[in-house]
DNA sequence: TGTACATCAGTGAACGCGCGTTCACTGATGTAC
DNA sequence: TGTACATCAGTGAACGCGCGTTCACTGATGTAC
């Protein structure tokens, strides 16, 4: 069709965005190339003009999504006082909305184990994890901040996984609250009530 | 073949055990009925004498595995002083062996997001999670023990997920150490060195 | 005790289906003249 | 400016394959006589 010079690139991005949503919602294995292309407004045959395989798409999309999340955290840290940045990051991550909307949320909580099983390199994912830990560390008290950041990240990831697994909304809310309290421990400047509601 | 009265039950258990291992190793979607039955020493056709579908098997196997894990934690708590029980549970969960052997490890870290997506009831899983939190709580200091238990469980789950996701063994070890320190915080009776080595 | 039969756990071929991937084709647009 | 052509993003039929499930059959064992 001989379109403008960046049209192909835009299509590629549209496919990647559709895939990012569907993969997180249903799991990589449960999403077909056909569904991704339909979501992107195309037909399946054109997929291979943009990506060499579904696996390559999944690797790129997941690493990209996680590294953009890390960049957003870093931007938050750069644009607010440490304790406010921390509260923003933690409250956003441990929100009921994040638990409910896996399809737009953190790749680790939606696809962590699935990605860990992959035979590919996972180096980009590892770097993104480090960047997330660094962003968290930057808004924590100096003593043991690297360890606290890794523990805090673990706590947040686990809390969202567990809150999604629980079929009891009350337990999910308790998990989120407990995790928030643990990650913000020693920094109780948060005006929010300790109870969670809805 | 008209075998002894408990033979069928034993076969059923053998299938469930094979499935538990393979599901945690490769993910539910990547394991076929054929592979499960071969692992159990049978052929695929007989599967439906024991389970109504692969989905039903997966539900039963995952809930069973998690509730047995909860029972083991409870037994540990019942058989040692609180702080020793806590150290046993936490050190076992946050060990490099657990990170490396997903196929025999905690169902939540191996299949959490995959299970959270399932349409089924998840009630048994939720009860098992509660039982795990209760066991943890029973060996924590009384003040805020329920919250601390939920936060500790989150931290352990997230740490194992992240340690498996990282392709850098040093980062994985740091994550496990940081999580252990956080979960045992306030109870530094652990004689272990703070550094982790392969 | 010995024999014929009934049972039913397990077998393996067959099914329909959806998937990832390929490929000959289409047709809208940029370019040469 | 107008026309013919080249390009190449996108189409959709087709492929081979593996999967979950079904079903007619097998044959080892318990039971009736």
XYZ file of C-alpha atoms (C1' of nucleotides) in Angstrom:
462
model
C 0.000 0.000 0.000
C 3.015 2.260 0.135
C 2.098 4.428 3.089
C 4.006 7.207 4.837
C 7.390 6.445 6.306
C 6.337 5.971 9.956
C 3.103 4.157 9.288
C 4.697 0.726 9.627
C 6.294 1.742 12.899
C 2.944 2.951 14.229
C 1.316 -0.337 13.264
C 4.084 -2.227 15.000
C 3.482 -0.203 18.151
C -0.255 -0.817 17.941
C 0.337 -4.556 17.749
C 2.704 -4.391 20.725
C 0.183 -2.414 22.778
C -2.634 -4.818 21.979
C -0.381 -7.722 22.923
C 0.682 -6.079 26.189
C -2.933 -5.741 27.262
C -4.058 -9.200 26.181
C -0.991 -11.009 27.541
C -1.451 -9.472 30.984
C -5.171 -10.156 30.982
C -5.189 -13.763 29.792
C -1.605 -15.019 29.947
C 0.768 -15.323 27.017
C -0.174 -18.902 26.181
C -3.888 -18.136 26.084
C -3.592 -15.280 23.603
C -3.260 -16.156 19.923
C -1.616 -14.110 17.204
C -5.066 -13.915 15.679
C -6.550 -12.217 18.761
C -3.670 -9.764 19.016
C -3.982 -8.677 15.394
C -7.756 -8.372 15.658
C -7.318 -6.179 18.751
C -4.887 -4.070 16.723
C -7.431 -3.776 13.890
C -5.571 -6.034 11.462
C -5.622 -9.601 10.204
C -3.260 -12.269 11.466
C -1.273 -12.762 8.277
C 0.504 -9.436 8.566
C 1.922 -10.204 11.972
C 5.216 -11.502 10.624
C 5.964 -8.257 8.796
C 6.499 -6.785 12.268
C 7.695 -9.572 14.551
C 9.660 -12.722 13.855
C 7.498 -14.850 16.148
C 4.962 -14.675 18.948
C 7.729 -15.506 21.420
C 9.842 -12.587 20.219
C 6.837 -10.284 20.557
C 6.193 -11.509 24.104
C 9.818 -10.990 25.127
C 9.904 -7.484 23.701
C 6.516 -6.455 25.022
C 7.096 -7.683 28.571
C 10.571 -6.227 28.913
C 9.369 -2.942 27.429
C 6.365 -2.741 29.697
C 8.441 -3.371 32.807
C 11.149 -0.927 31.851
C 8.568 1.787 31.176
C 7.084 1.088 34.605
C 10.534 1.538 36.110
C 10.928 4.817 34.226
C 7.601 6.061 35.595
C 8.740 5.265 39.125
C 11.989 7.106 38.524
C 10.069 10.102 37.177
C 7.856 10.082 40.259
C 10.933 10.041 42.481
C 12.408 12.910 40.514
C 9.317 15.070 40.766
C 8.360 14.919 44.456
C 9.878 14.802 47.926
C 11.090 11.306 48.803
C 8.328 10.415 51.210
C 5.635 11.708 48.879
C 7.129 9.851 45.957
C 7.254 6.684 48.041
C 3.634 7.063 49.070
C 2.572 7.654 45.463
C 4.406 4.600 44.190
C 3.325 2.284 46.985
C -0.292 3.421 47.111
C -0.632 3.117 43.372
C 0.886 -0.335 43.250
C -1.071 -1.613 46.245
C -4.402 -0.182 45.111
C -7.561 -2.228 44.481
C -7.540 -0.816 40.956
C -4.163 -2.419 40.266
C -5.401 -5.716 41.666
C -8.488 -5.591 39.482
C -6.879 -4.384 36.269
C -4.081 -6.836 35.632
C -4.290 -6.030 31.916
C -2.856 -2.552 32.492
C -0.792 -3.342 35.574
C 2.667 -4.559 36.465
C 3.981 -7.310 34.225
C 5.594 -9.123 37.151
C 2.333 -9.607 38.988
C 0.489 -10.635 35.833
C 3.111 -12.828 34.179
C 6.052 -13.250 36.580
C 6.157 -17.040 36.870
C 5.298 -17.468 33.200
C 8.218 -15.219 32.253
C 10.574 -16.891 34.722
C 9.998 -20.197 32.918
C 11.001 -18.805 29.534
C 14.184 -20.067 28.014
C 15.143 -16.639 26.584
C 17.678 -14.278 28.121
C 15.535 -12.247 30.566
C 18.362 -9.725 30.794
C 16.134 -6.744 29.968
C 13.649 -7.857 32.604
C 16.425 -8.148 35.147
C 17.659 -4.649 34.368
C 14.141 -3.272 34.688
C 13.797 -4.952 38.080
C 17.029 -3.345 39.189
C 15.764 0.030 37.964
C 12.555 -0.401 39.962
C 14.517 -1.291 43.087
C 16.779 1.726 42.514
C 13.793 4.063 42.188
C 12.309 2.696 45.397
C 15.645 2.918 47.201
C 15.959 6.577 46.225
C 12.937 7.483 48.335
C 13.772 5.335 51.360
C 15.854 6.306 54.426
C 19.540 5.900 53.760
C 20.286 3.095 56.178
C 19.941 -0.267 54.386
C 17.977 1.366 51.613
C 18.995 -1.166 48.960
C 17.872 -4.075 51.102
C 14.703 -2.253 52.125
C 13.956 -1.521 48.491
C 14.302 -5.171 47.439
C 12.200 -6.317 50.377
C 9.614 -3.630 49.671
C 9.428 -4.572 46.011
C 9.019 -8.231 46.979
C 6.279 -7.332 49.415
C 4.376 -5.290 46.831
C 4.646 -7.929 44.113
C 3.587 -10.709 46.464
C 0.710 -8.692 47.867
C -0.797 -8.049 44.437
C -0.373 -11.699 43.423
C -2.016 -12.867 46.649
C -4.778 -10.256 46.527
C -5.659 -11.431 43.007
C -5.570 -15.061 44.046
C -7.911 -14.569 46.981
C -11.567 -14.927 46.092
C -12.501 -13.025 49.255
C -12.422 -9.239 48.726
C -11.977 -8.655 52.456
C -8.835 -10.782 52.544
C -7.523 -9.032 49.424
C -8.007 -5.665 51.112
C -6.283 -6.878 54.272
C -3.319 -8.074 52.249
C -2.960 -4.728 50.490
C -3.197 -2.829 53.780
C -0.718 -5.069 55.542
C 1.754 -4.741 52.687
C 1.371 -0.974 52.543
C 1.974 -0.698 56.246
C 5.068 -2.899 55.985
C 6.596 -1.066 53.035
C 5.909 2.366 54.525
C 7.032 1.217 57.988
C 8.877 3.925 59.832
C 7.340 6.568 57.552
C 3.804 6.938 58.877
C 3.171 10.307 57.308
C 0.342 8.940 55.277
C -2.940 10.699 56.186
C -4.945 7.804 54.814
C -7.061 5.804 57.225
C -5.597 2.390 58.130
C -8.833 0.649 57.161
C -9.516 -0.092 53.517
C -13.002 0.203 52.201
C -14.182 -0.940 48.745
C -8.469 -55.755 34.939
C -10.439 -55.960 38.177
C -7.696 -55.001 40.612
C -7.736 -54.600 44.390
C -10.095 -52.100 45.926
C -7.657 -49.210 46.449
C -5.705 -49.608 43.249
C -7.794 -47.068 41.369
C -7.356 -44.576 44.188
C -3.600 -45.064 44.117
C -3.531 -44.491 40.375
C -5.556 -41.348 40.807
C -3.070 -40.107 43.373
C -0.160 -40.957 41.071
C -1.746 -38.900 38.277
C -2.324 -35.983 40.656
C 1.284 -36.103 41.859
C 2.649 -36.173 38.320
C 0.420 -33.252 37.400
C 1.461 -31.240 40.461
C 5.112 -31.539 39.464
C 4.631 -30.834 35.771
C 2.186 -27.952 36.252
C 4.573 -26.148 38.597
C 7.536 -26.790 36.330
C 6.027 -25.803 32.979
C 2.748 -24.032 33.721
C -0.700 -25.584 33.431
C -1.233 -24.578 29.814
C 2.065 -26.062 28.663
C 1.423 -29.487 30.132
C -0.771 -31.878 28.175
C -2.879 -34.704 29.533
C -0.630 -36.967 27.492
C 2.510 -35.807 29.351
C 0.843 -36.154 32.751
C -0.285 -39.705 32.066
C 3.109 -40.678 30.672
C 4.757 -39.282 33.828
C 2.329 -41.387 35.862
C 3.245 -44.479 33.822
C -0.038 -44.699 31.945
C -1.524 -43.799 28.573
C -3.642 -40.733 28.011
C -6.938 -42.491 27.314
C -7.423 -43.572 30.903
C -7.260 -40.060 32.265
C -11.028 -39.552 32.215
C -11.636 -42.545 34.447
C -10.066 -40.439 37.213
C -10.784 -36.784 36.420
C -13.607 -35.123 34.548
C -11.283 -32.702 32.730
C -7.810 -31.257 32.772
C -9.224 -28.090 34.342
C -10.786 -30.074 37.196
C -7.464 -31.837 37.772
C -5.606 -28.523 37.855
C -8.053 -27.022 40.342
C -7.865 -30.025 42.642
C -4.108 -30.420 42.405
C -3.271 -26.767 43.059
C -5.655 -26.345 45.956
C -4.456 -29.637 47.440
C -0.812 -28.720 47.080
C -1.300 -25.342 48.749
C -3.382 -26.695 51.587
C -0.774 -29.384 52.298
C 1.875 -26.672 52.361
C -0.226 -24.771 54.897
C -0.550 -27.942 56.970
C 3.233 -28.413 56.960
C 3.700 -24.859 58.208
C 1.150 -25.452 60.937
C 2.944 -28.652 61.930
C 6.245 -26.772 62.080
C 4.677 -24.162 64.302
C 3.272 -26.876 66.544
C 6.572 -28.676 66.939
C 9.056 -25.913 67.793
C 9.355 -22.670 69.705
C 7.797 -19.757 67.823
C 11.012 -18.080 66.753
C 12.558 -21.374 65.655
C 9.435 -22.298 63.739
C 9.452 -18.911 62.070
C 13.100 -19.261 61.087
C 12.472 -22.732 59.684
C 9.517 -21.618 57.600
C 11.111 -18.422 56.330
C 14.539 -19.908 55.626
C 13.017 -22.824 53.782
C 10.748 -20.650 51.686
C 13.442 -18.099 50.895
C 16.109 -20.678 50.075
C 17.941 -20.914 46.731
C 16.651 -24.484 46.514
C 13.066 -23.274 46.541
C 13.878 -20.702 43.871
C 15.504 -23.337 41.692
C 12.985 -26.130 42.177
C 9.662 -24.565 41.266
C 8.329 -28.018 40.388
C 8.315 -29.054 44.053
C 7.798 -25.595 45.562
C 4.976 -23.310 46.529
C 2.084 -23.282 44.081
C 1.584 -19.530 44.495
C 5.084 -18.672 43.299
C 4.883 -21.137 40.415
C 1.317 -20.574 39.248
C -0.156 -17.649 41.193
C -1.136 -15.338 38.319
C -2.233 -18.268 36.173
C -4.543 -19.472 38.961
C -5.833 -15.968 39.672
C -7.075 -15.783 36.059
C -9.109 -18.982 36.338
C -12.833 -18.669 36.229
C -13.390 -21.383 38.854
C -14.194 -20.769 42.513
C -10.704 -20.457 44.104
C -12.313 -20.896 47.494
C -10.008 -23.740 48.529
C -6.993 -21.706 47.496
C -8.244 -18.764 49.540
C -8.703 -20.960 52.602
C -5.210 -22.373 52.178
C -3.802 -18.834 51.988
C -5.579 -17.968 55.198
C -4.172 -21.102 56.835
C -0.657 -20.121 55.767
C -1.107 -16.622 57.162
C -2.469 -18.098 60.400
C 0.526 -20.416 60.760
C 2.898 -17.503 60.215
C 0.978 -15.308 62.618
C 1.240 -17.959 65.317
C 5.009 -17.578 65.446
C 5.145 -13.771 65.272
C 5.069 -11.305 68.190
C 1.545 -10.628 69.322
C 1.260 -6.984 68.360
C -0.175 -6.708 64.851
C 0.629 -10.333 64.146
C -2.146 -10.796 61.586
C -0.972 -7.829 59.574
C 2.658 -8.832 59.953
C 1.813 -12.335 58.792
C 0.050 -11.110 55.638
C 2.887 -8.704 54.881
C 5.468 -11.421 55.552
C 3.679 -13.879 53.307
C 3.492 -11.246 50.562
C 7.170 -10.523 50.941
C 8.143 -14.187 50.701
C 5.939 -14.865 47.691
C 7.180 -11.774 45.863
C 10.814 -12.505 46.691
C 10.651 -16.000 45.197
C 8.847 -14.731 42.086
C 11.425 -11.967 41.623
C 14.397 -14.208 42.384
C 13.187 -16.631 39.702
C 12.628 -13.814 37.253
C 16.099 -12.354 37.670
C 18.671 -13.852 35.365
C 21.442 -12.604 37.652
C 22.132 -15.044 40.507
C 23.656 -12.252 42.616
C 20.467 -10.193 42.407
C 18.384 -13.275 43.212
C 20.469 -13.882 46.320
C 20.160 -10.233 47.363
C 16.392 -10.416 47.006
C 16.164 -13.535 49.169
C 18.407 -11.997 51.834
C 16.541 -8.714 51.871
C 13.210 -10.510 52.178
C 14.468 -12.758 54.950
C 15.763 -9.779 56.883
C 12.435 -7.979 56.443
C 10.277 -10.921 57.489
C 12.439 -11.754 60.501
C 12.802 -8.089 61.404
C 12.788 -7.580 65.144
C 13.776 -11.215 65.664
C 17.462 -11.296 64.806
C 18.193 -14.546 66.612
C 19.242 -16.208 63.431
C 22.918 -17.307 63.667
C 23.212 -17.436 59.882
C 25.604 -15.054 58.176
C 23.896 -12.115 56.465
C 25.729 -12.822 53.198
C 24.358 -15.510 50.921
C 26.710 -17.648 48.938
C 25.638 -19.895 46.033
C -9.876 -77.285 43.386
C -11.130 -76.084 38.636
C -13.585 -73.580 35.072
C -16.430 -70.087 32.925
C -17.849 -65.679 33.316
C -18.332 -60.695 34.720
C -16.001 -56.650 35.773
C -13.736 -52.493 34.810
C -8.928 -50.070 34.851
C -6.310 -49.170 31.245
C -5.232 -48.896 25.921
C -4.620 -46.483 21.695
C -6.807 -44.948 17.377
C -9.594 -41.309 16.068
C -12.146 -36.813 16.363
C -12.521 -31.854 15.928
C -10.420 -27.696 16.951
C -7.317 -23.840 17.502
C -2.820 -22.507 17.095
C 1.709 -20.477 14.902
C 3.406 -19.811 10.627
C 3.687 -19.393 5.411
C 2.682 -17.498 1.029
C 0.509 -16.005 -3.287
C -2.089 -12.205 -3.865
C -4.223 -7.238 -3.404
C -4.421 -2.532 -3.828
C -3.293 2.266 -1.999
C 0.228 5.282 -2.346
C 4.838 7.406 -3.818
C 7.678 8.167 -7.823
C 9.459 8.542 -12.686
C 8.547 10.435 -16.816
C -0.509 18.297 -14.463
C -1.323 13.535 -15.954
C -0.267 8.649 -16.511
C 2.063 4.279 -15.924
C 4.620 1.762 -12.897
C 6.979 0.007 -8.611
C 6.565 -0.752 -3.908
C 5.289 -3.167 0.089
C 1.874 -3.187 4.221
C -1.763 -5.844 4.721
C -5.044 -9.979 3.415
C -6.870 -14.490 3.980
C -6.599 -19.334 2.541
C -3.863 -23.096 3.652
C -0.370 -25.955 6.164
C 1.053 -29.088 9.811
C 0.846 -29.918 14.501
C -0.503 -30.765 19.218
C -4.140 -30.588 22.197
C -8.442 -32.229 25.078
C -11.660 -35.565 24.741
C -14.197 -39.878 23.191
C -14.871 -44.662 22.525
C -14.629 -49.498 21.059
C -11.699 -52.687 22.685
C -8.361 -55.574 25.817
C -7.144 -58.541 29.316
C -5.987 -59.370 34.375
C -8.362 -60.375 38.241
C -12.388 -61.460 41.469
C -16.434 -64.327 41.778
C -20.094 -67.907 40.967
C -20.746 -72.455 40.421
